[in-house]
Amino acid sequence: MGEQDRGFHADRIKVCYWDALGNETVRYFAANLPLDEIPETIDSPQSGLPAGRDQLNPPSVAKLEPYKTHLAYVKERRTEEEAAQLLEDALAQLRARRGTMTPTA
């Protein structure tokens, strides 16, 4: 049982997108949709790269940034001295709560 058996078939337009690897992705949009509402780029489901409507000039990836750990972000915001001071303060609070405060020189 296809669309022909279900009754009214809405008019639609076919839009093709290509990524930098040459993968083609087809999307269908309502025919009465204004052209400025049809996206210029999408994410290609095959590669995850951006895909555009111009087959000869597909969009390129702006910049691939490596994965950063939480520690890497913290190190960007703190100096070694600040980190040592924060650690010392946190340890002092922990020792005070546990009642194992040792005198510091």
mmCIF file with all atom_site columns, C-alpha atoms in Angstrom:
data_model
loop_
_atom_site.group_PDB
_atom_site.id
_atom_site.type_symbol
_atom_site.label_atom_id
_atom_site.label_alt_id
_atom_site.label_comp_id
_atom_site.label_asym_id
_atom_site.label_entity_id
_atom_site.label_seq_id
_atom_site.pdbx_PDB_ins_code
_atom_site.Cartn_x
_atom_site.Cartn_y
_atom_site.Cartn_z
_atom_site.occupancy
_atom_site.B_iso_or_equiv
_atom_site.pdbx_formal_charge
_atom_site.auth_seq_id
_atom_site.auth_comp_id
_atom_site.auth_asym_id
_atom_site.auth_atom_id
_atom_site.pdbx_PDB_model_num
ATOM 1   C CA . MET A 1 1   ? 0.000  0.000  0.000  1.00 0.00 ? 1   MET A CA 1
ATOM 2   C CA . GLY A 1 2   ? 1.830  3.104  -1.229 1.00 0.00 ? 2   GLY A CA 1
ATOM 3   C CA . GLU A 1 3   ? 1.119  6.816  -1.326 1.00 0.00 ? 3   GLU A CA 1
ATOM 4   C CA . GLN A 1 4   ? -1.211 6.358  -4.287 1.00 0.00 ? 4   GLN A CA 1
ATOM 5   C CA . ASP A 1 5   ? -3.538 4.292  -2.137 1.00 0.00 ? 5   ASP A CA 1
ATOM 6   C CA . ARG A 1 6   ? -3.605 6.758  0.759  1.00 0.00 ? 6   ARG A CA 1
ATOM 7   C CA . GLY A 1 7   ? -5.250 9.696  -0.973 1.00 0.00 ? 7   GLY A CA 1
ATOM 8   C CA . PHE A 1 8   ? -3.887 13.219 -1.367 1.00 0.00 ? 8   PHE A CA 1
ATOM 9   C CA . HIS A 1 9   ? -0.206 13.510 -2.234 1.00 0.00 ? 9   HIS A CA 1
ATOM 10  C CA . ALA A 1 10  ? 1.370  16.848 -1.268 1.00 0.00 ? 10  ALA A CA 1
ATOM 11  C CA . ASP A 1 11  ? 3.562  18.526 -3.845 1.00 0.00 ? 11  ASP A CA 1
ATOM 12  C CA . ARG A 1 12  ? 7.193  18.540 -2.888 1.00 0.00 ? 12  ARG A CA 1
ATOM 13  C CA . ILE A 1 13  ? 10.568 19.500 -4.279 1.00 0.00 ? 13  ILE A CA 1
ATOM 14  C CA . LYS A 1 14  ? 13.771 17.500 -4.244 1.00 0.00 ? 14  LYS A CA 1
ATOM 15  C CA . VAL A 1 15  ? 16.933 19.222 -2.966 1.00 0.00 ? 15  VAL A CA 1
ATOM 16  C CA . CYS A 1 16  ? 20.339 17.554 -3.299 1.00 0.00 ? 16  CYS A CA 1
ATOM 17  C CA . TYR A 1 17  ? 23.278 18.226 -1.002 1.00 0.00 ? 17  TYR A CA 1
ATOM 18  C CA . TRP A 1 18  ? 26.921 17.140 -1.401 1.00 0.00 ? 18  TRP A CA 1
ATOM 19  C CA . ASP A 1 19  ? 29.697 16.906 1.166  1.00 0.00 ? 19  ASP A CA 1
ATOM 20  C CA . ALA A 1 20  ? 33.469 17.264 0.606  1.00 0.00 ? 20  ALA A CA 1
ATOM 21  C CA . LEU A 1 21  ? 33.796 13.502 0.062  1.00 0.00 ? 21  LEU A CA 1
ATOM 22  C CA . GLY A 1 22  ? 31.255 13.562 -2.781 1.00 0.00 ? 22  GLY A CA 1
ATOM 23  C CA . ASN A 1 23  ? 28.435 11.897 -0.857 1.00 0.00 ? 23  ASN A CA 1
ATOM 24  C CA . GLU A 1 24  ? 25.008 12.978 -2.070 1.00 0.00 ? 24  GLU A CA 1
ATOM 25  C CA . THR A 1 25  ? 22.094 13.430 0.312  1.00 0.00 ? 25  THR A CA 1
ATOM 26  C CA . VAL A 1 26  ? 18.573 14.090 -0.928 1.00 0.00 ? 26  VAL A CA 1
ATOM 27  C CA . ARG A 1 27  ? 15.993 15.955 1.127  1.00 0.00 ? 27  ARG A CA 1
ATOM 28  C CA . TYR A 1 28  ? 12.382 16.668 0.165  1.00 0.00 ? 28  TYR A CA 1
ATOM 29  C CA . PHE A 1 29  ? 10.603 19.869 1.112  1.00 0.00 ? 29  PHE A CA 1
ATOM 30  C CA . ALA A 1 30  ? 7.061  21.117 0.650  1.00 0.00 ? 30  ALA A CA 1
ATOM 31  C CA . ALA A 1 31  ? 6.683  22.751 -2.770 1.00 0.00 ? 31  ALA A CA 1
ATOM 32  C CA . ASN A 1 32  ? 5.043  25.839 -1.263 1.00 0.00 ? 32  ASN A CA 1
ATOM 33  C CA . LEU A 1 33  ? 7.935  26.423 1.171  1.00 0.00 ? 33  LEU A CA 1
ATOM 34  C CA . PRO A 1 34  ? 9.707  29.741 0.480  1.00 0.00 ? 34  PRO A CA 1
ATOM 35  C CA . LEU A 1 35  ? 13.186 29.193 -0.969 1.00 0.00 ? 35  LEU A CA 1
ATOM 36  C CA . ASP A 1 36  ? 14.825 31.202 1.813  1.00 0.00 ? 36  ASP A CA 1
ATOM 37  C CA . GLU A 1 37  ? 13.540 28.626 4.340  1.00 0.00 ? 37  GLU A CA 1
ATOM 38  C CA . ILE A 1 38  ? 15.313 25.713 2.638  1.00 0.00 ? 38  ILE A CA 1
ATOM 39  C CA . PRO A 1 39  ? 18.685 25.272 4.373  1.00 0.00 ? 39  PRO A CA 1
ATOM 40  C CA . GLU A 1 40  ? 21.835 26.005 2.372  1.00 0.00 ? 40  GLU A CA 1
ATOM 41  C CA . THR A 1 41  ? 23.819 23.405 4.314  1.00 0.00 ? 41  THR A CA 1
ATOM 42  C CA . ILE A 1 42  ? 23.010 20.287 6.293  1.00 0.00 ? 42  ILE A CA 1
ATOM 43  C CA . ASP A 1 43  ? 25.096 17.688 8.128  1.00 0.00 ? 43  ASP A CA 1
ATOM 44  C CA . SER A 1 44  ? 25.737 14.715 5.863  1.00 0.00 ? 44  SER A CA 1
ATOM 45  C CA . PRO A 1 45  ? 24.404 11.522 7.464  1.00 0.00 ? 45  PRO A CA 1
ATOM 46  C CA . GLN A 1 46  ? 27.103 9.452  5.723  1.00 0.00 ? 46  GLN A CA 1
ATOM 47  C CA . SER A 1 47  ? 30.163 11.398 6.868  1.00 0.00 ? 47  SER A CA 1
ATOM 48  C CA . GLY A 1 48  ? 29.006 13.955 9.439  1.00 0.00 ? 48  GLY A CA 1
ATOM 49  C CA . LEU A 1 49  ? 30.605 16.694 7.312  1.00 0.00 ? 49  LEU A CA 1
ATOM 50  C CA . PRO A 1 50  ? 28.679 19.789 6.240  1.00 0.00 ? 50  PRO A CA 1
ATOM 51  C CA . ALA A 1 51  ? 26.932 19.319 2.897  1.00 0.00 ? 51  ALA A CA 1
ATOM 52  C CA . GLY A 1 52  ? 25.832 22.095 0.546  1.00 0.00 ? 52  GLY A CA 1
ATOM 53  C CA . ARG A 1 53  ? 23.737 22.442 -2.585 1.00 0.00 ? 53  ARG A CA 1
ATOM 54  C CA . ASP A 1 54  ? 26.672 23.185 -4.926 1.00 0.00 ? 54  ASP A CA 1
ATOM 55  C CA . GLN A 1 55  ? 28.151 19.857 -6.031 1.00 0.00 ? 55  GLN A CA 1
ATOM 56  C CA . LEU A 1 56  ? 31.342 21.435 -7.403 1.00 0.00 ? 56  LEU A CA 1
ATOM 57  C CA . ASN A 1 57  ? 32.021 23.536 -4.286 1.00 0.00 ? 57  ASN A CA 1
ATOM 58  C CA . PRO A 1 58  ? 30.871 21.637 -1.187 1.00 0.00 ? 58  PRO A CA 1
ATOM 59  C CA . PRO A 1 59  ? 31.369 23.415 2.150  1.00 0.00 ? 59  PRO A CA 1
ATOM 60  C CA . SER A 1 60  ? 34.507 22.615 4.063  1.00 0.00 ? 60  SER A CA 1
ATOM 61  C CA . VAL A 1 61  ? 34.865 22.006 7.758  1.00 0.00 ? 61  VAL A CA 1
ATOM 62  C CA . ALA A 1 62  ? 35.638 25.295 9.476  1.00 0.00 ? 62  ALA A CA 1
ATOM 63  C CA . LYS A 1 63  ? 38.170 23.856 11.910 1.00 0.00 ? 63  LYS A CA 1
ATOM 64  C CA . LEU A 1 64  ? 38.510 20.484 13.529 1.00 0.00 ? 64  LEU A CA 1
ATOM 65  C CA . GLU A 1 65  ? 39.304 20.996 17.180 1.00 0.00 ? 65  GLU A CA 1
ATOM 66  C CA . PRO A 1 66  ? 40.703 18.098 19.153 1.00 0.00 ? 66  PRO A CA 1
ATOM 67  C CA . TYR A 1 67  ? 38.798 16.781 22.130 1.00 0.00 ? 67  TYR A CA 1
ATOM 68  C CA . LYS A 1 68  ? 39.728 18.581 25.336 1.00 0.00 ? 68  LYS A CA 1
ATOM 69  C CA . THR A 1 69  ? 39.378 17.108 28.775 1.00 0.00 ? 69  THR A CA 1
ATOM 70  C CA . HIS A 1 70  ? 37.944 19.020 31.695 1.00 0.00 ? 70  HIS A CA 1
ATOM 71  C CA . LEU A 1 71  ? 41.459 19.274 33.100 1.00 0.00 ? 71  LEU A CA 1
ATOM 72  C CA . ALA A 1 72  ? 42.702 20.916 29.881 1.00 0.00 ? 72  ALA A CA 1
ATOM 73  C CA . TYR A 1 73  ? 40.010 23.608 30.160 1.00 0.00 ? 73  TYR A CA 1
ATOM 74  C CA . VAL A 1 74  ? 40.874 24.189 33.829 1.00 0.00 ? 74  VAL A CA 1
ATOM 75  C CA . LYS A 1 75  ? 44.557 24.535 32.979 1.00 0.00 ? 75  LYS A CA 1
ATOM 76  C CA . GLU A 1 76  ? 43.662 27.230 30.440 1.00 0.00 ? 76  GLU A CA 1
ATOM 77  C CA . ARG A 1 77  ? 42.029 29.306 33.189 1.00 0.00 ? 77  ARG A CA 1
ATOM 78  C CA . ARG A 1 78  ? 44.426 28.749 36.109 1.00 0.00 ? 78  ARG A CA 1
ATOM 79  C CA . THR A 1 79  ? 48.143 29.169 36.628 1.00 0.00 ? 79  THR A CA 1
ATOM 80  C CA . GLU A 1 80  ? 50.131 26.501 38.454 1.00 0.00 ? 80  GLU A CA 1
ATOM 81  C CA . GLU A 1 81  ? 50.328 28.771 41.521 1.00 0.00 ? 81  GLU A CA 1
ATOM 82  C CA . GLU A 1 82  ? 46.555 29.344 41.560 1.00 0.00 ? 82  GLU A CA 1
ATOM 83  C CA . ALA A 1 83  ? 45.948 25.619 41.193 1.00 0.00 ? 83  ALA A CA 1
ATOM 84  C CA . ALA A 1 84  ? 48.317 24.817 44.076 1.00 0.00 ? 84  ALA A CA 1
ATOM 85  C CA . GLN A 1 85  ? 46.618 27.404 46.293 1.00 0.00 ? 85  GLN A CA 1
ATOM 86  C CA . LEU A 1 86  ? 43.127 26.106 45.459 1.00 0.00 ? 86  LEU A CA 1
ATOM 87  C CA . LEU A 1 87  ? 44.245 22.554 46.183 1.00 0.00 ? 87  LEU A CA 1
ATOM 88  C CA . GLU A 1 88  ? 45.769 23.574 49.500 1.00 0.00 ? 88  GLU A CA 1
ATOM 89  C CA . ASP A 1 89  ? 42.574 25.439 50.495 1.00 0.00 ? 89  ASP A CA 1
ATOM 90  C CA . ALA A 1 90  ? 40.403 22.460 49.582 1.00 0.00 ? 90  ALA A CA 1
ATOM 91  C CA . LEU A 1 91  ? 42.627 20.072 51.524 1.00 0.00 ? 91  LEU A CA 1
ATOM 92  C CA . ALA A 1 92  ? 42.583 22.387 54.556 1.00 0.00 ? 92  ALA A CA 1
ATOM 93  C CA . GLN A 1 93  ? 38.767 22.449 54.505 1.00 0.00 ? 93  GLN A CA 1
ATOM 94  C CA . LEU A 1 94  ? 38.643 18.667 54.188 1.00 0.00 ? 94  LEU A CA 1
ATOM 95  C CA . ARG A 1 95  ? 41.085 18.170 57.059 1.00 0.00 ? 95  ARG A CA 1
ATOM 96  C CA . ALA A 1 96  ? 39.133 20.634 59.222 1.00 0.00 ? 96  ALA A CA 1
ATOM 97  C CA . ARG A 1 97  ? 35.907 18.703 58.639 1.00 0.00 ? 97  ARG A CA 1
ATOM 98  C CA . ARG A 1 98  ? 37.566 15.405 59.456 1.00 0.00 ? 98  ARG A CA 1
ATOM 99  C CA . GLY A 1 99  ? 39.339 16.845 62.472 1.00 0.00 ? 99  GLY A CA 1
ATOM 100 C CA . THR A 1 100 ? 42.759 15.864 61.227 1.00 0.00 ? 100 THR A CA 1
ATOM 101 C CA . MET A 1 101 ? 44.147 19.345 60.918 1.00 0.00 ? 101 MET A CA 1
ATOM 102 C CA . THR A 1 102 ? 47.910 19.282 61.032 1.00 0.00 ? 102 THR A CA 1
ATOM 103 C CA . PRO A 1 103 ? 49.919 22.406 61.716 1.00 0.00 ? 103 PRO A CA 1
ATOM 104 C CA . THR A 1 104 ? 51.615 23.820 58.646 1.00 0.00 ? 104 THR A CA 1
ATOM 105 C CA . ALA A 1 105 ? 55.005 25.408 58.732 1.00 0.00 ? 105 ALA A CA 1
#
